[in-house]
Tab-separated table of C-alpha atoms and ligand atoms in Angstrom:
chain	number	residue	atom	x	y	z
L	11	UNK	CA	43.379	-87.387	-94.764
L	12	UNK	CA	43.783	-89.150	-91.413
L	13	UNK	CA	42.220	-87.844	-88.228
L	14	UNK	CA	45.690	-87.317	-86.806
L	15	UNK	CA	46.826	-85.178	-89.704
L	16	UNK	CA	43.565	-83.281	-89.587
L	17	UNK	CA	44.140	-82.638	-85.916
L	18	UNK	CA	47.473	-81.000	-86.646
L	19	UNK	CA	45.573	-78.383	-88.583
L	20	UNK	CA	43.533	-77.432	-85.558
L	21	UNK	CA	40.053	-78.529	-84.649
L	22	UNK	CA	38.439	-75.298	-85.494
L	23	UNK	CA	40.153	-75.049	-88.867
L	24	UNK	CA	38.971	-78.465	-89.948
L	25	UNK	CA	35.705	-77.546	-91.566
L	26	UNK	CA	37.544	-75.231	-93.929
L	27	UNK	CA	39.715	-78.162	-94.955
L	28	UNK	CA	36.839	-80.547	-95.318
L	29	UNK	CA	34.754	-78.234	-97.457
L	30	UNK	CA	32.032	-75.840	-96.480
L	31	UNK	CA	31.980	-75.318	-92.717
L	32	UNK	CA	28.230	-75.396	-92.923
L	33	UNK	CA	27.929	-78.797	-94.446
L	34	UNK	CA	28.181	-82.185	-92.830
L	35	UNK	CA	28.040	-85.455	-94.675
L	36	UNK	CA	27.359	-88.790	-93.083
L	37	UNK	CA	27.282	-92.156	-94.733
L	38	UNK	CA	23.735	-93.425	-94.611
L	39	UNK	CA	24.546	-96.785	-93.083
L	40	UNK	CA	21.590	-98.870	-91.989
L	41	UNK	CA	21.965	-97.847	-88.364
L	42	UNK	CA	22.561	-94.154	-89.017
L	43	UNK	CA	19.778	-91.676	-88.575
L	44	UNK	CA	20.076	-88.027	-89.410
L	45	UNK	CA	17.947	-85.548	-87.596
L	46	UNK	CA	17.607	-81.802	-87.954
L	47	UNK	CA	16.279	-79.631	-85.200
L	48	UNK	CA	16.083	-76.074	-86.512
L	49	UNK	CA	13.876	-74.562	-89.129
L	50	UNK	CA	16.804	-73.370	-91.244
L	51	UNK	CA	18.307	-76.838	-91.513
L	52	UNK	CA	17.686	-78.694	-94.740
L	53	UNK	CA	18.207	-82.402	-95.086
L	54	UNK	CA	18.574	-84.155	-98.389
L	55	UNK	CA	19.138	-87.870	-98.667
L	56	UNK	CA	20.032	-90.234	-101.434
L	57	UNK	CA	20.453	-93.977	-101.326
L	58	UNK	CA	24.043	-93.825	-100.180
L	59	UNK	CA	24.631	-90.438	-98.599
L	60	UNK	CA	22.929	-87.990	-96.317
L	61	UNK	CA	23.785	-84.319	-96.487
L	62	UNK	CA	22.879	-81.892	-93.746
L	63	UNK	CA	23.117	-78.213	-94.548
L	64	UNK	CA	22.539	-75.495	-91.987
L	65	UNK	CA	23.128	-71.796	-91.529
L	66	UNK	CA	25.553	-72.341	-88.701
L	67	UNK	CA	27.043	-75.008	-86.522
L	68	UNK	CA	27.649	-75.529	-82.854
L	69	UNK	CA	31.399	-75.597	-83.135
L	70	UNK	CA	34.203	-73.279	-83.987
L	71	UNK	CA	33.819	-73.474	-87.692
L	72	UNK	CA	33.052	-69.974	-88.821
L	73	UNK	CA	35.981	-67.636	-89.319
L	74	UNK	CA	34.086	-64.480	-90.150
L	75	UNK	CA	30.521	-64.738	-89.084
L	76	UNK	CA	27.931	-62.030	-89.243
L	77	UNK	CA	26.211	-62.530	-85.908
L	78	UNK	CA	22.880	-63.349	-87.448
L	79	UNK	CA	24.113	-66.402	-89.340
L	80	UNK	CA	25.399	-68.380	-86.405
L	81	UNK	CA	22.087	-69.496	-85.118
L	82	UNK	CA	21.466	-73.152	-85.677
L	83	UNK	CA	23.001	-76.492	-84.969
L	84	UNK	CA	23.145	-79.617	-87.039
L	85	UNK	CA	22.711	-83.002	-85.524
L	86	UNK	CA	23.665	-86.396	-86.806
L	87	UNK	CA	22.481	-88.801	-84.197
L	88	UNK	CA	23.802	-92.306	-84.551
L	89	UNK	CA	22.451	-94.879	-82.198
L	90	UNK	CA	24.777	-97.659	-81.129
L	91	UNK	CA	24.005	-101.258	-81.976
L	92	UNK	CA	24.091	-102.318	-78.338
L	93	UNK	CA	23.564	-99.930	-75.537
L	94	UNK	CA	24.437	-100.545	-71.979
L	95	UNK	CA	23.086	-97.607	-70.027
L	96	UNK	CA	24.387	-95.905	-66.899
L	97	UNK	CA	23.484	-97.264	-63.495
L	98	UNK	CA	24.988	-94.587	-61.218
L	99	UNK	CA	22.522	-91.915	-60.149
L	100	UNK	CA	24.523	-89.783	-57.715
L	101	UNK	CA	25.097	-87.022	-60.303
L	102	UNK	CA	28.337	-85.855	-61.981
L	103	UNK	CA	28.513	-82.573	-60.103
L	104	UNK	CA	27.422	-84.027	-56.782
L	105	UNK	CA	30.237	-86.566	-57.025
L	106	UNK	CA	32.677	-83.771	-57.930
L	107	UNK	CA	31.542	-81.707	-54.950
L	108	UNK	CA	32.142	-84.528	-52.518
L	109	UNK	CA	35.915	-84.402	-53.127
L	110	UNK	CA	38.280	-82.298	-51.067
L	111	UNK	CA	38.898	-79.692	-52.349
L	112	UNK	CA	35.545	-79.828	-54.059
L	113	UNK	CA	35.447	-79.723	-57.854
L	114	UNK	CA	32.726	-78.915	-60.357
L	115	UNK	CA	31.350	-80.856	-63.288
L	116	UNK	CA	29.965	-78.751	-66.116
L	117	UNK	CA	28.974	-78.588	-69.743
L	118	UNK	CA	29.117	-76.279	-72.722
L	119	UNK	CA	25.757	-75.322	-74.196
L	120	UNK	CA	25.057	-73.478	-77.436
L	121	UNK	CA	22.400	-71.209	-75.991
L	122	UNK	CA	20.764	-68.989	-77.046
L	123	UNK	CA	20.524	-69.548	-80.744
L	124	UNK	CA	20.208	-73.266	-81.445
L	125	UNK	CA	17.667	-76.003	-81.126
L	126	UNK	CA	19.013	-76.907	-77.704
L	127	UNK	CA	16.927	-74.423	-75.806
L	128	UNK	CA	13.769	-75.541	-77.594
L	129	UNK	CA	14.309	-79.171	-76.597
L	130	UNK	CA	12.590	-79.717	-73.239
L	131	UNK	CA	14.497	-82.939	-72.564
L	132	UNK	CA	17.850	-81.277	-73.224
L	133	UNK	CA	16.915	-78.297	-71.070
L	134	UNK	CA	15.719	-80.416	-68.158
L	135	UNK	CA	19.105	-82.114	-68.042
L	136	UNK	CA	21.036	-78.850	-68.466
L	137	UNK	CA	19.149	-77.478	-65.479
L	138	UNK	CA	19.879	-80.598	-63.432
L	139	UNK	CA	22.423	-79.315	-60.925
L	140	UNK	CA	23.070	-82.803	-59.562
L	141	UNK	CA	24.863	-83.329	-62.869
L	142	UNK	CA	25.981	-79.816	-63.891
L	143	UNK	CA	27.320	-77.164	-61.552
L	144	UNK	CA	29.071	-75.153	-64.248
L	145	UNK	CA	28.213	-73.968	-67.768
L	146	UNK	CA	30.283	-72.645	-70.684
L	147	UNK	CA	28.653	-70.706	-73.532
L	148	UNK	CA	29.664	-72.594	-76.676
L	149	UNK	CA	29.466	-69.552	-78.940
L	150	UNK	CA	27.585	-66.554	-77.622
L	151	UNK	CA	30.528	-64.832	-75.899
L	152	UNK	CA	32.868	-65.214	-78.884
L	153	UNK	CA	34.089	-62.087	-80.675
L	154	UNK	CA	31.703	-62.317	-83.662
L	155	UNK	CA	28.767	-62.348	-81.249
L	156	UNK	CA	29.934	-59.810	-78.680
L	157	UNK	CA	31.443	-57.120	-80.930
L	158	UNK	CA	29.682	-57.589	-84.277
L	159	UNK	CA	30.609	-54.047	-85.362
L	160	UNK	CA	33.780	-52.354	-84.247
L	161	UNK	CA	33.199	-50.744	-80.874
L	162	UNK	CA	29.544	-51.844	-80.813
L	163	UNK	CA	29.074	-54.479	-78.148
L	164	UNK	CA	26.194	-56.902	-77.944
L	165	UNK	CA	25.751	-58.398	-74.488
L	166	UNK	CA	22.245	-59.756	-74.936
L	167	UNK	CA	23.057	-63.405	-75.618
L	168	UNK	CA	25.747	-63.506	-72.944
L	169	UNK	CA	23.385	-61.932	-70.437
L	170	UNK	CA	20.707	-64.509	-71.237
L	171	UNK	CA	23.216	-67.330	-70.851
L	172	UNK	CA	24.460	-65.992	-67.516
L	173	UNK	CA	20.899	-65.504	-66.281
L	174	UNK	CA	20.077	-69.126	-67.085
L	175	UNK	CA	23.125	-70.387	-65.180
L	176	UNK	CA	22.576	-68.014	-62.275
L	177	UNK	CA	18.962	-69.115	-61.899
L	178	UNK	CA	20.327	-72.628	-61.352
L	179	UNK	CA	23.248	-71.541	-59.159
L	180	UNK	CA	25.702	-72.784	-61.817
L	181	UNK	CA	29.048	-70.995	-62.259
L	182	UNK	CA	30.126	-69.903	-65.756
L	183	UNK	CA	33.461	-70.218	-67.539
L	184	UNK	CA	33.318	-67.317	-69.980
L	185	UNK	CA	34.732	-68.281	-73.371
L	186	UNK	CA	36.647	-66.610	-75.077
L	187	UNK	CA	38.336	-63.239	-75.565
L	188	UNK	CA	41.086	-63.702	-78.181
L	189	UNK	CA	40.884	-66.553	-80.698
L	190	UNK	CA	41.729	-66.676	-84.393
L	191	UNK	CA	38.367	-68.248	-85.235
L	192	UNK	CA	34.778	-66.984	-85.213
L	193	UNK	CA	35.926	-63.386	-85.557
L	194	UNK	CA	33.658	-60.660	-86.947
L	195	UNK	CA	33.992	-59.711	-90.591
L	196	UNK	CA	35.159	-56.176	-89.816
L	197	UNK	CA	38.155	-57.604	-87.959
L	198	UNK	CA	39.266	-60.134	-90.569
L	199	UNK	CA	38.493	-57.853	-93.537
L	200	UNK	CA	39.277	-54.313	-92.378
L	201	UNK	CA	38.701	-51.383	-94.731
L	202	UNK	CA	42.199	-50.106	-93.854
L	203	UNK	CA	44.841	-52.719	-93.112
L	204	UNK	CA	45.590	-53.157	-89.436
L	205	UNK	CA	48.885	-52.007	-88.027
L	206	UNK	CA	50.343	-53.412	-84.813
L	207	UNK	CA	49.130	-50.276	-83.033
L	208	UNK	CA	45.560	-50.300	-84.386
L	209	UNK	CA	44.984	-54.032	-83.875
L	210	UNK	CA	46.464	-53.865	-80.377
L	211	UNK	CA	44.008	-51.088	-79.536
L	212	UNK	CA	41.123	-53.168	-80.921
L	213	UNK	CA	42.175	-56.212	-78.892
L	214	UNK	CA	42.639	-54.188	-75.708
L	215	UNK	CA	39.249	-52.566	-76.111
L	216	UNK	CA	37.527	-55.942	-76.617
L	217	UNK	CA	39.184	-57.575	-73.614
L	218	UNK	CA	38.667	-54.638	-71.274
L	219	UNK	CA	35.074	-54.147	-72.270
L	220	UNK	CA	33.938	-57.743	-71.743
L	221	UNK	CA	35.865	-58.397	-68.546
L	222	UNK	CA	34.602	-55.174	-66.993
L	223	UNK	CA	31.035	-55.626	-68.229
L	224	UNK	CA	30.491	-59.175	-66.967
L	225	UNK	CA	32.803	-58.877	-63.972
L	226	UNK	CA	32.526	-61.650	-61.423
L	227	UNK	CA	29.478	-63.133	-63.107
L	228	UNK	CA	32.239	-65.039	-64.909
L	229	UNK	CA	34.062	-67.551	-62.712
L	230	UNK	CA	36.880	-67.582	-65.278
L	231	UNK	CA	37.703	-66.187	-68.713
L	232	UNK	CA	39.620	-68.005	-71.437
L	233	UNK	CA	41.683	-64.948	-72.377
L	234	UNK	CA	43.590	-66.495	-75.292
L	235	UNK	CA	42.371	-69.671	-76.974
L	236	UNK	CA	44.617	-71.885	-79.126
L	237	UNK	CA	47.762	-69.757	-79.608
L	238	UNK	CA	49.965	-72.725	-80.484
L	239	UNK	CA	50.591	-75.195	-83.289
L	240	UNK	CA	51.043	-78.855	-82.423
L	241	UNK	CA	54.840	-78.577	-82.706
L	242	UNK	CA	54.800	-75.867	-80.047
L	243	UNK	CA	55.404	-72.955	-82.427
L	244	UNK	CA	53.133	-69.922	-82.536
L	245	UNK	CA	49.972	-70.370	-84.543
L	246	UNK	CA	49.957	-67.764	-87.292
L	247	UNK	CA	46.782	-65.981	-86.360
L	248	UNK	CA	45.808	-62.483	-87.412
L	249	UNK	CA	46.985	-61.260	-84.002
L	250	UNK	CA	50.358	-62.978	-84.328
L	251	UNK	CA	50.890	-61.807	-87.877
L	252	UNK	CA	50.014	-58.162	-87.282
L	253	UNK	CA	51.202	-57.615	-83.714
L	254	UNK	CA	53.804	-60.368	-83.313
L	255	UNK	CA	54.130	-62.788	-80.394
L	256	UNK	CA	53.792	-59.941	-77.910
L	257	UNK	CA	50.032	-59.993	-78.586
L	258	UNK	CA	49.839	-62.839	-76.088
L	259	UNK	CA	51.406	-60.921	-73.190
L	260	UNK	CA	49.476	-57.791	-74.135
L	261	UNK	CA	46.197	-59.729	-73.945
L	262	UNK	CA	46.889	-60.956	-70.400
L	263	UNK	CA	48.279	-57.593	-69.277
L	264	UNK	CA	45.082	-55.962	-70.500
L	265	UNK	CA	42.935	-58.581	-68.764
L	266	UNK	CA	44.888	-58.106	-65.561
L	267	UNK	CA	44.365	-54.332	-65.718
L	268	UNK	CA	40.595	-54.817	-66.139
L	269	UNK	CA	40.478	-57.213	-63.207
L	270	UNK	CA	42.393	-54.724	-61.089
L	271	UNK	CA	40.357	-51.713	-62.170
L	272	UNK	CA	37.131	-53.397	-61.061
L	273	UNK	CA	38.546	-55.327	-58.090
L	274	UNK	CA	37.404	-58.651	-59.606
L	275	UNK	CA	38.002	-62.247	-58.601
L	276	UNK	CA	37.552	-63.676	-62.106
L	277	UNK	CA	40.272	-66.167	-63.039
L	278	UNK	CA	42.295	-65.736	-66.230
L	279	UNK	CA	43.007	-68.887	-68.251
L	280	UNK	CA	44.925	-70.030	-71.309
L	281	UNK	CA	42.981	-72.751	-73.184
L	282	UNK	CA	44.189	-75.188	-75.870
L	283	UNK	CA	43.974	-78.768	-77.194
L	284	UNK	CA	46.669	-81.434	-77.522
L	285	UNK	CA	48.257	-80.110	-74.342
L	286	UNK	CA	46.678	-82.916	-72.278
L	287	UNK	CA	49.796	-85.083	-72.515
L	288	UNK	CA	53.524	-84.312	-72.386
L	289	UNK	CA	55.050	-83.182	-75.675
L	290	UNK	CA	56.182	-80.096	-77.564
L	291	UNK	CA	52.815	-78.396	-77.387
L	292	UNK	CA	52.320	-78.947	-73.661
L	293	UNK	CA	55.869	-77.721	-73.010
L	294	UNK	CA	55.211	-74.638	-75.129
L	295	UNK	CA	52.027	-73.929	-73.161
L	296	UNK	CA	54.002	-74.230	-69.926
L	297	UNK	CA	56.498	-71.767	-71.373
L	298	UNK	CA	53.685	-69.326	-72.115
L	299	UNK	CA	52.675	-69.502	-68.455
L	300	UNK	CA	56.285	-69.017	-67.329
L	301	UNK	CA	56.693	-66.074	-69.698
L	302	UNK	CA	53.706	-64.288	-68.167
L	303	UNK	CA	54.820	-65.112	-64.657
L	304	UNK	CA	58.334	-63.763	-65.291
L	305	UNK	CA	56.723	-60.424	-66.140
L	306	UNK	CA	54.377	-60.590	-63.155
L	307	UNK	CA	51.359	-60.781	-65.470
L	308	UNK	CA	48.336	-62.580	-64.022
L	309	UNK	CA	47.584	-66.113	-65.249
L	310	UNK	CA	45.462	-68.269	-62.959
L	311	UNK	CA	44.931	-71.433	-64.911
L	312	UNK	CA	45.305	-73.547	-68.009
L	313	UNK	CA	42.370	-75.181	-69.754
L	314	UNK	CA	43.009	-78.636	-71.189
L	315	UNK	CA	40.355	-78.975	-73.878
L	316	UNK	CA	40.474	-82.793	-74.077
L	317	UNK	CA	38.708	-83.606	-77.349
L	318	UNK	CA	39.572	-87.291	-77.356
L	319	UNK	CA	38.954	-90.409	-79.456
L	320	UNK	CA	37.798	-93.725	-77.979
L	321	UNK	CA	40.836	-95.887	-77.279
L	322	UNK	CA	43.285	-93.067	-78.040
L	323	UNK	CA	42.768	-91.075	-74.856
L	324	UNK	CA	46.030	-90.519	-72.971
L	325	UNK	CA	46.262	-92.777	-69.926
L	326	UNK	CA	45.222	-91.450	-66.538
L	327	UNK	CA	48.858	-91.515	-65.350
L	328	UNK	CA	49.933	-89.518	-68.408
L	329	UNK	CA	47.201	-86.949	-67.873
L	330	UNK	CA	48.086	-86.663	-64.189
L	331	UNK	CA	51.786	-86.083	-64.815
L	332	UNK	CA	50.936	-83.529	-67.479
L	333	UNK	CA	48.572	-81.718	-65.092
L	334	UNK	CA	51.334	-81.770	-62.471
L	335	UNK	CA	53.676	-80.020	-64.901
L	336	UNK	CA	51.206	-77.118	-65.056
L	337	UNK	CA	50.153	-77.018	-61.416
L	338	UNK	CA	53.829	-77.153	-60.458
L	339	UNK	CA	54.066	-73.682	-61.985
L	340	UNK	CA	51.522	-72.443	-59.473
L	341	UNK	CA	48.432	-72.328	-61.713
L	342	UNK	CA	45.150	-74.239	-61.653
L	343	UNK	CA	44.157	-76.614	-64.419
L	344	UNK	CA	40.679	-77.423	-65.681
L	345	UNK	CA	39.422	-79.923	-68.226
L	346	UNK	CA	37.437	-77.525	-70.396
L	347	UNK	CA	35.986	-79.271	-73.463
L	348	UNK	CA	35.943	-83.014	-72.846
L	349	UNK	CA	34.355	-85.377	-75.343
L	350	UNK	CA	35.409	-88.874	-76.415
L	351	UNK	CA	34.233	-89.581	-79.919
L	352	UNK	CA	33.915	-92.856	-81.743
L	353	UNK	CA	36.055	-92.933	-84.901
L	354	UNK	CA	33.379	-95.045	-86.588
L	355	UNK	CA	29.598	-95.153	-86.411
L	356	UNK	CA	27.839	-96.899	-84.912
L	357	UNK	CA	30.275	-97.739	-82.117
L	358	UNK	CA	30.731	-101.357	-81.159
L	359	UNK	CA	29.865	-102.655	-77.702
L	360	UNK	CA	33.605	-102.840	-76.967
L	361	UNK	CA	33.978	-99.197	-77.928
L	362	UNK	CA	31.154	-98.182	-75.598
L	363	UNK	CA	32.966	-99.943	-72.749
L	364	UNK	CA	36.243	-98.289	-73.744
L	365	UNK	CA	34.516	-94.901	-73.820
L	366	UNK	CA	33.532	-95.404	-70.196
L	367	UNK	CA	37.177	-96.151	-69.309
L	368	UNK	CA	38.317	-93.080	-71.258
L	369	UNK	CA	35.902	-90.718	-69.464
L	370	UNK	CA	37.013	-92.291	-66.208
L	371	UNK	CA	40.710	-91.678	-66.847
L	372	UNK	CA	40.278	-87.958	-67.540
L	373	UNK	CA	37.918	-87.359	-64.613
L	374	UNK	CA	40.129	-89.576	-62.428
L	375	UNK	CA	43.200	-87.516	-63.367
L	376	UNK	CA	41.373	-84.363	-62.314
L	377	UNK	CA	40.205	-86.004	-59.088
L	378	UNK	CA	43.801	-86.925	-58.263
L	379	UNK	CA	45.133	-83.438	-58.985
L	380	UNK	CA	44.470	-81.016	-56.144
L	381	UNK	CA	44.601	-77.975	-58.398
L	382	UNK	CA	42.376	-79.442	-61.102
L	383	UNK	CA	39.286	-77.382	-60.362
L	384	UNK	CA	36.762	-79.219	-62.496
L	385	UNK	CA	35.740	-80.963	-65.691
L	386	UNK	CA	33.542	-79.523	-68.446
L	387	UNK	CA	32.162	-81.606	-71.312
L	388	UNK	CA	31.758	-79.941	-74.720
L	389	UNK	CA	28.080	-80.515	-74.550
L	390	UNK	CA	26.444	-83.589	-73.092
L	391	UNK	CA	24.014	-84.765	-75.772
L	392	UNK	CA	25.052	-86.215	-79.141
L	393	UNK	CA	22.066	-84.578	-80.794
L	394	UNK	CA	23.749	-81.179	-80.443
L	395	UNK	CA	27.380	-82.249	-80.692
L	396	UNK	CA	29.823	-80.370	-82.931
L	397	UNK	CA	31.627	-83.631	-83.788
L	398	UNK	CA	29.673	-85.146	-86.713
L	399	UNK	CA	29.823	-81.957	-88.771
L	400	UNK	CA	33.555	-81.513	-88.198
L	401	UNK	CA	34.589	-85.170	-88.365
L	402	UNK	CA	32.207	-86.797	-90.847
L	403	UNK	CA	31.513	-90.416	-89.971
L	404	UNK	CA	32.510	-89.916	-86.333
L	405	UNK	CA	30.463	-89.110	-83.258
L	406	UNK	CA	28.802	-90.658	-80.218
L	407	UNK	CA	31.217	-88.580	-78.128
L	408	UNK	CA	28.930	-87.241	-75.416
L	409	UNK	CA	27.458	-88.684	-72.222
L	410	UNK	CA	23.843	-88.812	-73.417
L	411	UNK	CA	22.047	-89.495	-76.654
L	412	UNK	CA	18.478	-89.296	-77.853
L	413	UNK	CA	17.505	-92.525	-79.627
L	414	UNK	CA	14.388	-90.801	-80.927
L	415	UNK	CA	16.139	-87.592	-82.031
L	416	UNK	CA	15.575	-84.051	-80.746
L	417	UNK	CA	12.690	-83.420	-78.325
L	418	UNK	CA	12.650	-87.022	-77.100
L	419	UNK	CA	13.964	-88.530	-73.856
L	420	UNK	CA	17.693	-88.649	-73.200
L	421	UNK	CA	19.515	-91.893	-72.525
L	422	UNK	CA	22.493	-91.747	-70.160
L	423	UNK	CA	25.287	-93.852	-71.653
L	424	UNK	CA	27.441	-96.273	-69.720
L	425	UNK	CA	30.235	-93.686	-70.218
L	426	UNK	CA	28.422	-91.654	-67.548
L	427	UNK	CA	29.340	-94.318	-65.001
L	428	UNK	CA	32.961	-93.685	-65.996
L	429	UNK	CA	32.588	-90.061	-64.866
L	430	UNK	CA	31.307	-91.143	-61.445
L	431	UNK	CA	33.988	-93.830	-61.123
L	432	UNK	CA	36.588	-91.187	-62.010
L	433	UNK	CA	35.473	-88.826	-59.242
L	434	UNK	CA	35.135	-91.685	-56.775
L	435	UNK	CA	38.696	-92.835	-57.497
L	436	UNK	CA	40.009	-89.493	-56.259
L	437	UNK	CA	42.521	-89.674	-53.448
E	521	GLA	C1	37.448	-75.313	-79.933
E	521	GLA	C2	36.929	-74.062	-79.228
E	521	GLA	C3	35.509	-74.196	-78.787
E	521	GLA	C4	34.646	-74.889	-79.816
E	521	GLA	C5	35.273	-76.203	-80.229
E	521	GLA	C6	34.468	-76.946	-81.271
E	521	GLA	O1	37.852	-76.294	-79.109
E	521	GLA	O2	37.711	-73.694	-78.121
E	521	GLA	O3	34.996	-72.908	-78.549
E	521	GLA	O4	34.478	-74.052	-80.918
E	521	GLA	O5	36.518	-75.913	-80.807
E	521	GLA	O6	33.130	-76.866	-81.103
């Protein structure tokens, strides 16, 4: 199956297509190393293949997860054959802040619960506010983690994540309230079938509870994540199937009521992928915004996930005109999950150079769009990237890598200079 046809199935659904969501396979080419960073990860190798098996993964691969199982990350760390490293030292977030209006640069982090927070080199960089002024919890605020039993909320992980960011003065994009993936078992396998009324009540309770509990400690919430198929039609999620398309408006209406009840400033976003360039899906996302606006329901921004492939990233001009289509509706945009993966491993020197250009075009598009508030990468270190387990044989998508594996020094790739060049190109 080609990457493109896999993409039409949805990033988060891919592991189910590829086999067990908890298993990643990588060809054991001469230059490929496989490293495991958590005690529950087992690695078995044969002459031609390497199999990594873990009790969880850092991406959206688990549809019904008991909270205790989603605790580790796998890492397949493939060093390039030639590495040009970054020369710019100003810092991603410092460069973003120097624009007018100022922007942020941030990263997702799968904390707590993975090897990331036990890796001192990873943590030192995460805490480096010259580079990162914003954090997104990769998993810990998702439904399976925050409401593991119906009506029983678990805020511990989210609180820890917020405390970490707050200690650094980093803002947090809270992620996410309503998504078809990584739902708790009780929701996907109810003892009594849901009706539109019962599932609506469950959704309203979840949204209200989390928005009110975390309040303005969240800079923004992704209220609904990935509601659309690539052709622009509704994705047939449990919410869509049981409640109908009105679940979308109900979710935002509920979020708006919570914001109002507590007098909050938190921004409400819609977040999706393949809406970074004009096409049916981007148009459909714009129509979702218009639909809310026509009912006077609050929507503050649209998150453009931006999971790209080296050499296949939409051009800067394309990304800018697409952003303009959203901001023209009166909402902010944010790049929320940027990574630019290599379709083959190891990447060639030419691909490393292209990766720099690709990071530059997305950051440059944001810099040139007044209402693009910032750019978030979906983690910054290949060691903890979700990509190799979801797209076997692909990777090298992040801004740093660890040639020696976990718990060893980070190397800043030449792609990092693309980020700085992107901010500096801002008008
Ligand atoms: C989607 C989700 C994220 C994350 C990534 C993969 O893009 O929005 O929360 O799960 O997939 O890691």
